[in-house]
PDB file of C-alpha atoms and ligand atoms in Angstrom:
ATOM      1  CA  MET R   1       4.050  11.731   2.284  1.00 90.00           C
ATOM      2  CA  ILE R   2       1.706   9.983  -0.390  1.00 96.00           C
ATOM      3  CA  THR R   3      -1.752   8.620   0.750  1.00 96.00           C
ATOM      4  CA  VAL R   4      -3.646   6.254  -1.377  1.00 96.00           C
ATOM      5  CA  GLN R   5      -6.875   5.394  -0.889  1.00 95.00           C
ATOM      6  CA  ASN R   6      -9.539   3.366  -2.182  1.00 95.00           C
ATOM      7  CA  LEU R   7      -7.445   2.822  -5.568  1.00 96.00           C
ATOM      8  CA  GLU R   8      -9.004   0.773  -8.398  1.00 96.00           C
ATOM      9  CA  ALA R   9      -6.824   0.718 -12.092  1.00 96.00           C
ATOM     10  CA  PHE R  10      -8.218  -1.058 -15.213  1.00 96.00           C
ATOM     11  CA  TYR R  11      -6.240  -1.707 -18.831  1.00 96.00           C
ATOM     12  CA  GLY R  12      -9.568  -1.314 -20.571  1.00 94.00           C
ATOM     13  CA  ASP R  13     -11.940  -3.587 -19.009  1.00 94.00           C
ATOM     14  CA  PHE R  14      -9.345  -5.922 -16.989  1.00 96.00           C
ATOM     15  CA  GLN R  15      -9.836  -4.624 -13.524  1.00 97.00           C
ATOM     16  CA  ALA R  16      -5.551  -4.519 -11.921  1.00 97.00           C
ATOM     17  CA  LEU R  17      -6.433  -3.360  -8.803  1.00 97.00           C
ATOM     18  CA  PHE R  18      -8.905  -3.232  -6.719  1.00 97.00           C
ATOM     19  CA  GLY R  19      -9.226  -1.001  -3.310  1.00 95.00           C
ATOM     20  CA  ILE R  20      -5.481  -0.489  -2.580  1.00 97.00           C
ATOM     21  CA  ASP R  21      -5.473   1.491   0.460  1.00 97.00           C
ATOM     22  CA  PHE R  22      -1.078   2.504   0.727  1.00 97.00           C
ATOM     23  CA  SER R  23       0.356   5.457   3.112  1.00 97.00           C
ATOM     24  CA  MET R  24       4.253   6.214   2.981  1.00 97.00           C
ATOM     25  CA  ARG R  25       6.157   9.102   4.995  1.00 95.00           C
ATOM     26  CA  GLU R  26       9.435  10.995   4.778  1.00 94.00           C
ATOM     27  CA  GLY R  27      12.623   9.323   4.868  1.00 94.00           C
ATOM     28  CA  GLU R  28      11.222   5.756   4.395  1.00 96.00           C
ATOM     29  CA  SER R  29      11.831   3.025   3.526  1.00 96.00           C
ATOM     30  CA  VAL R  30       9.098   0.596   1.972  1.00 97.00           C
ATOM     31  CA  ALA R  31       9.223  -2.581  -0.264  1.00 96.00           C
ATOM     32  CA  ILE R  32       6.878  -3.722  -2.206  1.00 96.00           C
ATOM     33  CA  ILE R  33       7.153  -7.829  -2.800  1.00 95.00           C
ATOM     34  CA  GLY R  34       4.033 -10.199  -4.701  1.00 95.00           C
ATOM     35  CA  ALA R  35       4.417 -12.776  -7.466  1.00 92.00           C
ATOM     36  CA  ASN R  36       3.818 -12.344 -11.347  1.00 91.00           C
ATOM     37  CA  GLY R  37       1.156 -10.171 -11.953  1.00 93.00           C
ATOM     38  CA  ALA R  38       0.199  -9.311  -8.520  1.00 95.00           C
ATOM     39  CA  GLY R  39       0.050  -5.693  -9.765  1.00 96.00           C
ATOM     40  CA  LYS R  40       3.379  -3.970  -8.047  1.00 95.00           C
ATOM     41  CA  SER R  41       4.122  -2.456 -11.332  1.00 93.00           C
ATOM     42  CA  THR R  42       0.474  -1.454 -11.724  1.00 95.00           C
ATOM     43  CA  PHE R  43       0.053   0.123  -8.768  1.00 96.00           C
ATOM     44  CA  LEU R  44       3.848   2.147  -9.508  1.00 95.00           C
ATOM     45  CA  LYS R  45       2.368   3.335 -12.670  1.00 94.00           C
ATOM     46  CA  SER R  46      -0.509   4.621 -11.116  1.00 95.00           C
ATOM     47  CA  ILE R  47       2.067   6.378  -8.755  1.00 95.00           C
ATOM     48  CA  CYS R  48       3.646   8.045 -11.405  1.00 93.00           C
ATOM     49  CA  GLY R  49       0.848   8.598 -13.869  1.00 92.00           C
ATOM     50  CA  GLN R  50       1.295   6.311 -15.976  1.00 91.00           C
ATOM     51  CA  ILE R  51      -2.103   4.925 -16.390  1.00 92.00           C
ATOM     52  CA  LYS R  52      -5.470   7.095 -15.400  1.00 89.00           C
ATOM     53  CA  VAL R  53      -6.975   6.681 -11.817  1.00 92.00           C
ATOM     54  CA  GLY R  54      -9.070   8.422 -10.064  1.00 88.00           C
ATOM     55  CA  PRO R  55      -8.316  11.684  -9.297  1.00 85.00           C
ATOM     56  CA  GLN R  56      -8.345  11.774  -5.375  1.00 88.00           C
ATOM     57  CA  ALA R  57      -7.460   8.223  -5.379  1.00 93.00           C
ATOM     58  CA  ILE R  58      -3.573   9.289  -4.851  1.00 95.00           C
ATOM     59  CA  SER R  59      -2.482  12.010  -2.729  1.00 95.00           C
ATOM     60  CA  PHE R  60       1.002  13.598  -2.590  1.00 95.00           C
ATOM     61  CA  ALA R  61       2.654  16.284  -0.412  1.00 91.00           C
ATOM     62  CA  GLY R  62      -1.545  17.383   0.257  1.00 90.00           C
ATOM     63  CA  ARG R  63      -1.914  17.256  -3.347  1.00 91.00           C
ATOM     64  CA  PRO R  64      -4.733  14.758  -5.135  1.00 93.00           C
ATOM     65  CA  ILE R  65      -2.040  13.866  -7.910  1.00 92.00           C
ATOM     66  CA  GLY R  66      -4.186  10.495  -9.466  1.00 85.00           C
ATOM     67  CA  GLY R  67      -4.520  10.962 -13.545  1.00 80.00           C
ATOM     68  CA  VAL R  68      -2.141  14.070 -13.601  1.00 89.00           C
ATOM     69  CA  HIS R  69       0.656  13.600 -15.967  1.00 91.00           C
ATOM     70  CA  PRO R  70       4.171  11.558 -15.703  1.00 90.00           C
ATOM     71  CA  SER R  71       6.240  14.815 -16.677  1.00 87.00           C
ATOM     72  CA  ASP R  72       4.161  16.868 -13.853  1.00 90.00           C
ATOM     73  CA  ILE R  73       4.279  13.875 -12.117  1.00 91.00           C
ATOM     74  CA  VAL R  74       8.433  14.380 -11.905  1.00 89.00           C
ATOM     75  CA  ALA R  75       8.172  17.279 -11.441  1.00 90.00           C
ATOM     76  CA  MET R  76       6.160  17.768  -8.078  1.00 92.00           C
ATOM     77  CA  GLY R  77       8.949  15.166  -6.614  1.00 94.00           C
ATOM     78  CA  ILE R  78       8.407  11.813  -7.421  1.00 95.00           C
ATOM     79  CA  ALA R  79      10.951   9.806  -9.485  1.00 94.00           C
ATOM     80  CA  MET R  80      11.136   6.523 -10.765  1.00 91.00           C
ATOM     81  CA  VAL R  81      13.488   3.629 -11.871  1.00 91.00           C
ATOM     82  CA  PRO R  82      11.837   1.703 -14.488  1.00 81.00           C
ATOM     83  CA  GLU R  83      12.446  -1.908 -14.492  1.00 78.00           C
ATOM     84  CA  GLY R  84      15.103  -2.676 -17.554  1.00 73.00           C
ATOM     85  CA  ARG R  85      16.586   0.927 -16.454  1.00 81.00           C
ATOM     86  CA  ARG R  86      16.246   2.119 -19.976  1.00 86.00           C
ATOM     87  CA  LEU R  87      19.286   4.507 -20.635  1.00 87.00           C
ATOM     88  CA  PHE R  88      19.534   6.217 -22.792  1.00 82.00           C
ATOM     89  CA  PRO R  89      21.903   4.049 -25.339  1.00 83.00           C
ATOM     90  CA  SER R  90      23.832   7.195 -27.506  1.00 87.00           C
ATOM     91  CA  LEU R  91      24.312   8.784 -24.278  1.00 87.00           C
ATOM     92  CA  SER R  92      27.725   8.277 -22.085  1.00 91.00           C
ATOM     93  CA  VAL R  93      27.128   7.744 -17.928  1.00 94.00           C
ATOM     94  CA  GLU R  94      27.282  11.133 -16.892  1.00 93.00           C
ATOM     95  CA  GLU R  95      25.142  12.241 -19.611  1.00 95.00           C
ATOM     96  CA  ASN R  96      22.714   9.975 -19.188  1.00 95.00           C
ATOM     97  CA  LEU R  97      22.661  11.443 -15.636  1.00 95.00           C
ATOM     98  CA  LEU R  98      21.956  15.013 -16.845  1.00 94.00           C
ATOM     99  CA  VAL R  99      18.927  14.124 -18.026  1.00 90.00           C
ATOM    100  CA  GLY R 100      17.743  13.719 -14.329  1.00 86.00           C
ATOM    101  CA  ARG R 101      18.146  17.941 -14.051  1.00 85.00           C
ATOM    102  CA  MET R 102      15.299  18.241 -16.749  1.00 81.00           C
ATOM    103  CA  SER R 103      12.791  18.678 -13.775  1.00 76.00           C
ATOM    104  CA  LYS R 104      15.016  21.616 -12.923  1.00 75.00           C
ATOM    105  CA  ARG R 105      14.068  20.411  -9.108  1.00 78.00           C
ATOM    106  CA  SER R 106      16.379  22.379  -6.668  1.00 83.00           C
ATOM    107  CA  GLY R 107      17.525  20.645  -3.832  1.00 83.00           C
ATOM    108  CA  ALA R 108      21.274  18.886  -2.446  1.00 85.00           C
ATOM    109  CA  TRP R 109      21.261  16.276  -5.206  1.00 92.00           C
ATOM    110  CA  ASN R 110      24.396  16.455  -8.010  1.00 93.00           C
ATOM    111  CA  LEU R 111      26.579  14.977  -9.691  1.00 95.00           C
ATOM    112  CA  GLN R 112      29.445  15.142  -7.096  1.00 96.00           C
ATOM    113  CA  ARG R 113      27.087  13.591  -4.606  1.00 95.00           C
ATOM    114  CA  VAL R 114      25.731  10.566  -6.971  1.00 95.00           C
ATOM    115  CA  TYR R 115      29.395   9.709  -7.591  1.00 96.00           C
ATOM    116  CA  GLU R 116      29.817  10.181  -3.703  1.00 95.00           C
ATOM    117  CA  LEU R 117      27.236   7.722  -3.746  1.00 94.00           C
ATOM    118  CA  PHE R 118      28.230   5.220  -6.515  1.00 94.00           C
ATOM    119  CA  PRO R 119      32.031   6.042  -6.772  1.00 93.00           C
ATOM    120  CA  ALA R 120      32.552   2.858  -9.425  1.00 91.00           C
ATOM    121  CA  LEU R 121      30.635   5.236 -11.468  1.00 95.00           C
ATOM    122  CA  VAL R 122      33.151   7.992 -11.273  1.00 95.00           C
ATOM    123  CA  GLU R 123      36.186   6.454 -14.016  1.00 95.00           C
ATOM    124  CA  LYS R 124      33.326   5.548 -16.351  1.00 92.00           C
ATOM    125  CA  ARG R 125      31.369   8.613 -16.603  1.00 90.00           C
ATOM    126  CA  LYS R 126      32.363   9.380 -20.163  1.00 94.00           C
ATOM    127  CA  ASN R 127      31.869   5.584 -21.034  1.00 91.00           C
ATOM    128  CA  PRO R 128      28.545   4.707 -23.056  1.00 89.00           C
ATOM    129  CA  ALA R 129      26.086   3.741 -20.393  1.00 86.00           C
ATOM    130  CA  LEU R 130      25.135   0.268 -22.109  1.00 89.00           C
ATOM    131  CA  THR R 131      29.210  -0.574 -21.982  1.00 90.00           C
ATOM    132  CA  LEU R 132      28.251  -0.801 -17.990  1.00 88.00           C
ATOM    133  CA  SER R 133      27.633  -4.131 -15.960  1.00 89.00           C
ATOM    134  CA  GLY R 134      24.269  -4.376 -14.883  1.00 89.00           C
ATOM    135  CA  GLY R 135      24.621  -3.197 -11.930  1.00 90.00           C
ATOM    136  CA  GLN R 136      26.557  -0.438 -12.557  1.00 91.00           C
ATOM    137  CA  GLN R 137      23.645   0.381 -14.669  1.00 93.00           C
ATOM    138  CA  GLN R 138      21.242  -0.017 -11.866  1.00 92.00           C
ATOM    139  CA  MET R 139      23.478   2.828 -10.097  1.00 93.00           C
ATOM    140  CA  VAL R 140      23.352   5.458 -12.898  1.00 95.00           C
ATOM    141  CA  ALA R 141      19.677   4.653 -13.134  1.00 95.00           C
ATOM    142  CA  ILE R 142      19.244   5.674  -9.687  1.00 95.00           C
ATOM    143  CA  GLY R 143      21.629   8.642  -9.744  1.00 95.00           C
ATOM    144  CA  ARG R 144      19.503  10.125 -12.500  1.00 95.00           C
ATOM    145  CA  ALA R 145      16.639   9.848 -10.466  1.00 95.00           C
ATOM    146  CA  LEU R 146      17.868  11.314  -7.857  1.00 95.00           C
ATOM    147  CA  MET R 147      19.783  14.285 -10.094  1.00 95.00           C
ATOM    148  CA  SER R 148      15.470  15.345 -10.024  1.00 93.00           C
ATOM    149  CA  ASN R 149      16.151  15.663  -6.682  1.00 94.00           C
ATOM    150  CA  PRO R 150      12.548  13.722  -5.833  1.00 95.00           C
ATOM    151  CA  LYS R 151      10.992  13.185  -2.267  1.00 95.00           C
ATOM    152  CA  LEU R 152       9.877  10.286  -2.908  1.00 96.00           C
ATOM    153  CA  LEU R 153      12.054   7.666  -5.047  1.00 96.00           C
ATOM    154  CA  ILE R 154      10.262   4.320  -6.957  1.00 96.00           C
ATOM    155  CA  CYS R 155      12.650   1.541  -7.933  1.00 92.00           C
ATOM    156  CA  ASP R 156      10.585  -0.695  -9.799  1.00 90.00           C
ATOM    157  CA  GLU R 157      12.380  -4.621  -9.531  1.00 84.00           C
ATOM    158  CA  ILE R 158      15.941  -2.766  -8.254  1.00 84.00           C
ATOM    159  CA  SER R 159      17.509  -6.536  -7.718  1.00 83.00           C
ATOM    160  CA  LEU R 160      15.995  -8.351 -10.807  1.00 80.00           C
ATOM    161  CA  GLY R 161      19.105  -9.948 -13.066  1.00 80.00           C
ATOM    162  CA  LEU R 162      21.686  -8.232 -10.718  1.00 84.00           C
ATOM    163  CA  ALA R 163      24.537 -10.446  -9.039  1.00 84.00           C
ATOM    164  CA  PRO R 164      24.226 -10.829  -5.001  1.00 86.00           C
ATOM    165  CA  VAL R 165      27.511  -8.896  -4.406  1.00 86.00           C
ATOM    166  CA  VAL R 166      25.976  -5.994  -6.778  1.00 86.00           C
ATOM    167  CA  VAL R 167      22.643  -6.299  -4.573  1.00 88.00           C
ATOM    168  CA  LYS R 168      24.302  -5.416  -1.552  1.00 87.00           C
ATOM    169  CA  ASP R 169      26.450  -2.465  -2.658  1.00 87.00           C
ATOM    170  CA  ILE R 170      23.522  -0.961  -4.348  1.00 88.00           C
ATOM    171  CA  TYR R 171      21.223  -1.324  -0.935  1.00 90.00           C
ATOM    172  CA  ALA R 172      23.738   0.179   1.174  1.00 90.00           C
ATOM    173  CA  ALA R 173      23.156   3.027  -0.709  1.00 91.00           C
ATOM    174  CA  LEU R 174      19.672   3.278   0.621  1.00 92.00           C
ATOM    175  CA  PRO R 175      20.143   4.882   4.169  1.00 93.00           C
ATOM    176  CA  LYS R 176      21.978   7.890   2.253  1.00 92.00           C
ATOM    177  CA  ILE R 177      19.260   8.396   0.383  1.00 93.00           C
ATOM    178  CA  THR R 178      16.543   8.541   2.651  1.00 94.00           C
ATOM    179  CA  GLY R 179      18.994  10.203   5.192  1.00 92.00           C
ATOM    180  CA  ASP R 180      18.457  13.288   4.579  1.00 84.00           C
ATOM    181  CA  GLY R 181      14.737  12.937   4.121  1.00 90.00           C
ATOM    182  CA  THR R 182      13.509  11.539   0.795  1.00 94.00           C
ATOM    183  CA  ALA R 183      11.303   8.201   0.515  1.00 96.00           C
ATOM    184  CA  ALA R 184      11.794   5.272  -0.883  1.00 96.00           C
ATOM    185  CA  LEU R 185       9.528   3.123  -2.686  1.00 97.00           C
ATOM    186  CA  ILE R 186      11.092  -0.503  -3.853  1.00 95.00           C
ATOM    187  CA  VAL R 187       9.431  -3.503  -5.825  1.00 94.00           C
ATOM    188  CA  GLU R 188      11.525  -6.367  -4.584  1.00 91.00           C
ATOM    189  CA  GLN R 189      11.203  -9.735  -5.424  1.00 87.00           C
ATOM    190  CA  ASP R 190      13.329 -11.024  -2.683  1.00 87.00           C
ATOM    191  CA  ILE R 191      11.749 -11.640   0.372  1.00 89.00           C
ATOM    192  CA  ASP R 192      15.105 -11.473   2.373  1.00 89.00           C
ATOM    193  CA  MET R 193      16.116  -8.384   1.239  1.00 88.00           C
ATOM    194  CA  ALA R 194      12.601  -6.450   1.267  1.00 89.00           C
ATOM    195  CA  LYS R 195      12.419  -7.871   5.041  1.00 91.00           C
ATOM    196  CA  ARG R 196      16.312  -6.941   5.906  1.00 89.00           C
ATOM    197  CA  MET R 197      16.422  -3.589   4.084  1.00 91.00           C
ATOM    198  CA  THR R 198      13.085  -1.721   4.054  1.00 94.00           C
ATOM    199  CA  ASP R 199      11.492   0.080   7.189  1.00 96.00           C
ATOM    200  CA  ARG R 200       7.493  -1.655   5.500  1.00 97.00           C
ATOM    201  CA  LEU R 201       6.840  -3.880   3.559  1.00 97.00           C
ATOM    202  CA  TYR R 202       3.373  -4.188   1.791  1.00 97.00           C
ATOM    203  CA  CYS R 203       2.479  -7.887   0.016  1.00 96.00           C
ATOM    204  CA  PHE R 204       0.190  -7.614  -2.680  1.00 97.00           C
ATOM    205  CA  MET R 205      -1.870 -10.483  -4.435  1.00 96.00           C
ATOM    206  CA  HIS R 206      -4.251 -10.403  -7.040  1.00 96.00           C
ATOM    207  CA  GLY R 207      -4.594  -6.943  -6.762  1.00 97.00           C
ATOM    208  CA  LYS R 208      -5.023  -6.342  -3.804  1.00 97.00           C
ATOM    209  CA  VAL R 209      -2.808  -5.669  -0.292  1.00 97.00           C
ATOM    210  CA  ALA R 210      -2.725  -9.108   1.490  1.00 96.00           C
ATOM    211  CA  LEU R 211      -0.157  -7.885   4.091  1.00 96.00           C
ATOM    212  CA  ALA R 212       1.029  -4.815   5.369  1.00 96.00           C
ATOM    213  CA  GLY R 213       3.661  -4.254   8.206  1.00 96.00           C
ATOM    214  CA  LYS R 214       6.911  -3.064   9.786  1.00 97.00           C
ATOM    215  CA  SER R 215       9.315  -5.077   7.901  1.00 95.00           C
ATOM    216  CA  ALA R 216      11.047  -6.102  11.108  1.00 93.00           C
ATOM    217  CA  GLU R 217       8.340  -7.258  12.989  1.00 95.00           C
ATOM    218  CA  LEU R 218       6.630  -9.875  10.096  1.00 94.00           C
ATOM    219  CA  SER R 219       8.048 -13.258  10.722  1.00 92.00           C
ATOM    220  CA  LYS R 220       9.102 -14.872   7.034  1.00 90.00           C
ATOM    221  CA  LYS R 221       6.277 -17.356   8.000  1.00 91.00           C
ATOM    222  CA  GLN R 222       3.645 -14.547   7.317  1.00 92.00           C
ATOM    223  CA  ILE R 223       5.189 -12.790   4.161  1.00 92.00           C
ATOM    224  CA  SER R 224       5.918 -15.654   2.039  1.00 89.00           C
ATOM    225  CA  ASP R 225       2.298 -17.452   3.419  1.00 90.00           C
ATOM    226  CA  ALA R 226       1.014 -13.709   1.812  1.00 91.00           C
ATOM    227  CA  TYR R 227       3.266 -14.251  -0.525  1.00 90.00           C
ATOM    228  CA  PHE R 228       1.826 -17.900  -2.281  1.00 87.00           C
ATOM    229  CA  GLY R 229      -1.763 -16.457  -0.997  1.00 83.00           C
ATOM    230  CA  ILE R 230      -1.471 -19.841   1.576  1.00 77.00           C
TER     231      ILE R 230
HETATM  232  P1  ATP S   1       5.545  -8.658 -12.679  1.00 57.87           P
HETATM  233  O1  ATP S   1       6.209  -9.332 -11.228  1.00 57.87           O
HETATM  234  O2  ATP S   1       5.077  -9.945 -13.678  1.00 57.87           O
HETATM  235  O3  ATP S   1       5.824  -7.461 -13.500  1.00 57.87           O
HETATM  236  P2  ATP S   1       3.222  -6.965 -11.545  1.00 57.87           P
HETATM  237  O4  ATP S   1       2.896  -7.500  -9.752  1.00 57.87           O
HETATM  238  O5  ATP S   1       3.865  -6.480 -11.314  1.00 57.87           O
HETATM  239  O6  ATP S   1       3.738  -7.980 -11.830  1.00 57.87           O
HETATM  240  P3  ATP S   1       0.873  -5.861 -13.219  1.00 57.87           P
HETATM  241  O7  ATP S   1       2.472  -6.029 -14.324  1.00 57.87           O
HETATM  242  O8  ATP S   1       0.821  -4.989 -12.160  1.00 57.87           O
HETATM  243  O9  ATP S   1       1.974  -6.908 -12.203  1.00 57.87           O
HETATM  244  O10 ATP S   1      -0.028  -6.573 -13.185  1.00 57.87           O
HETATM  245  C1  ATP S   1      -1.265  -7.042 -12.906  1.00 57.87           C
HETATM  246  C2  ATP S   1      -1.893  -7.590 -13.773  1.00 57.87           C
HETATM  247  O11 ATP S   1      -2.194  -6.786 -14.613  1.00 57.87           O
HETATM  248  C3  ATP S   1      -1.339  -8.744 -14.456  1.00 57.87           C
HETATM  249  O12 ATP S   1      -2.558  -9.619 -14.687  1.00 57.87           O
HETATM  250  C4  ATP S   1      -1.057  -8.184 -15.675  1.00 57.87           C
HETATM  251  O13 ATP S   1      -1.709  -9.203 -16.609  1.00 57.87           O
HETATM  252  C5  ATP S   1      -2.056  -7.366 -16.210  1.00 57.87           C
HETATM  253  N1  ATP S   1      -1.336  -6.721 -17.032  1.00 57.87           N
HETATM  254  C6  ATP S   1      -0.610  -5.659 -16.861  1.00 57.87           C
HETATM  255  N2  ATP S   1      -0.196  -4.809 -18.106  1.00 57.87           N
HETATM  256  C7  ATP S   1      -0.939  -4.961 -18.671  1.00 57.87           C
HETATM  257  C8  ATP S   1      -1.692  -3.948 -19.965  1.00 57.87           C
HETATM  258  N3  ATP S   1      -0.507  -2.756 -20.454  1.00 57.87           N
HETATM  259  N4  ATP S   1      -2.779  -4.497 -20.577  1.00 57.87           N
HETATM  260  C9  ATP S   1      -3.455  -5.312 -19.962  1.00 57.87           C
HETATM  261  N5  ATP S   1      -3.150  -6.113 -18.471  1.00 57.87           N
HETATM  262  C10 ATP S   1      -2.328  -6.055 -18.006  1.00 57.87           C
END
């Protein structure tokens, strides 16, 4: 579904990514882990068109998408749940979810399916989005992204700042999302979660892939050595 080859990314003269190779298939869940400044967010921004990269460096569904405008990327079927969620404060939960329909992509996701995925949102649907707990706001952000019927759902720092019990609820939704072929790419700080809940993982370090493999087959030591650069 998505192939990244020899991706380099820059902020002015500063090079943040060096020759990243990466791929994902339909319905796969993949985690990216790595210390602060490793390049995880830059990688996601490169895919979503928020940073200019070489046109051929990223191909999605067989088309080169490097440097394509973010709104065109959403229309092609890539949706991002940004770090910090960025919900619209003046809108209700349901209105936030409906913003996801603006891409007008057809598919199985609608309000009813999002409420089935996250039942906690049903009774809060008319409430201002920012009055919800952090975990429920994350559910709204994921639901809003799903409403655009993505082929690839990208979640930056999915569990950052959330209580473990809420993180469990959010990860419980993952198989229901990937079950119909949507791929999920997740930036995760918690190595245990990344290992347990995803099919494959990549560990970034200093803008390069330090380790990649099937999550179940990599040992915790291999992962933490790559994470800390040992
Ligand atoms: P974190 O977990 O702290 O968000 P990260 O792995 O997502 O880290 P990035 O945010 O991608 O890392 O940063 C990669 C490198 O690019 C870092 O050295 C960072 O300082 C630098 N960087 C990130 N954003 C910018 C920017 N807007 N301008 C200049 N340099 C930046």
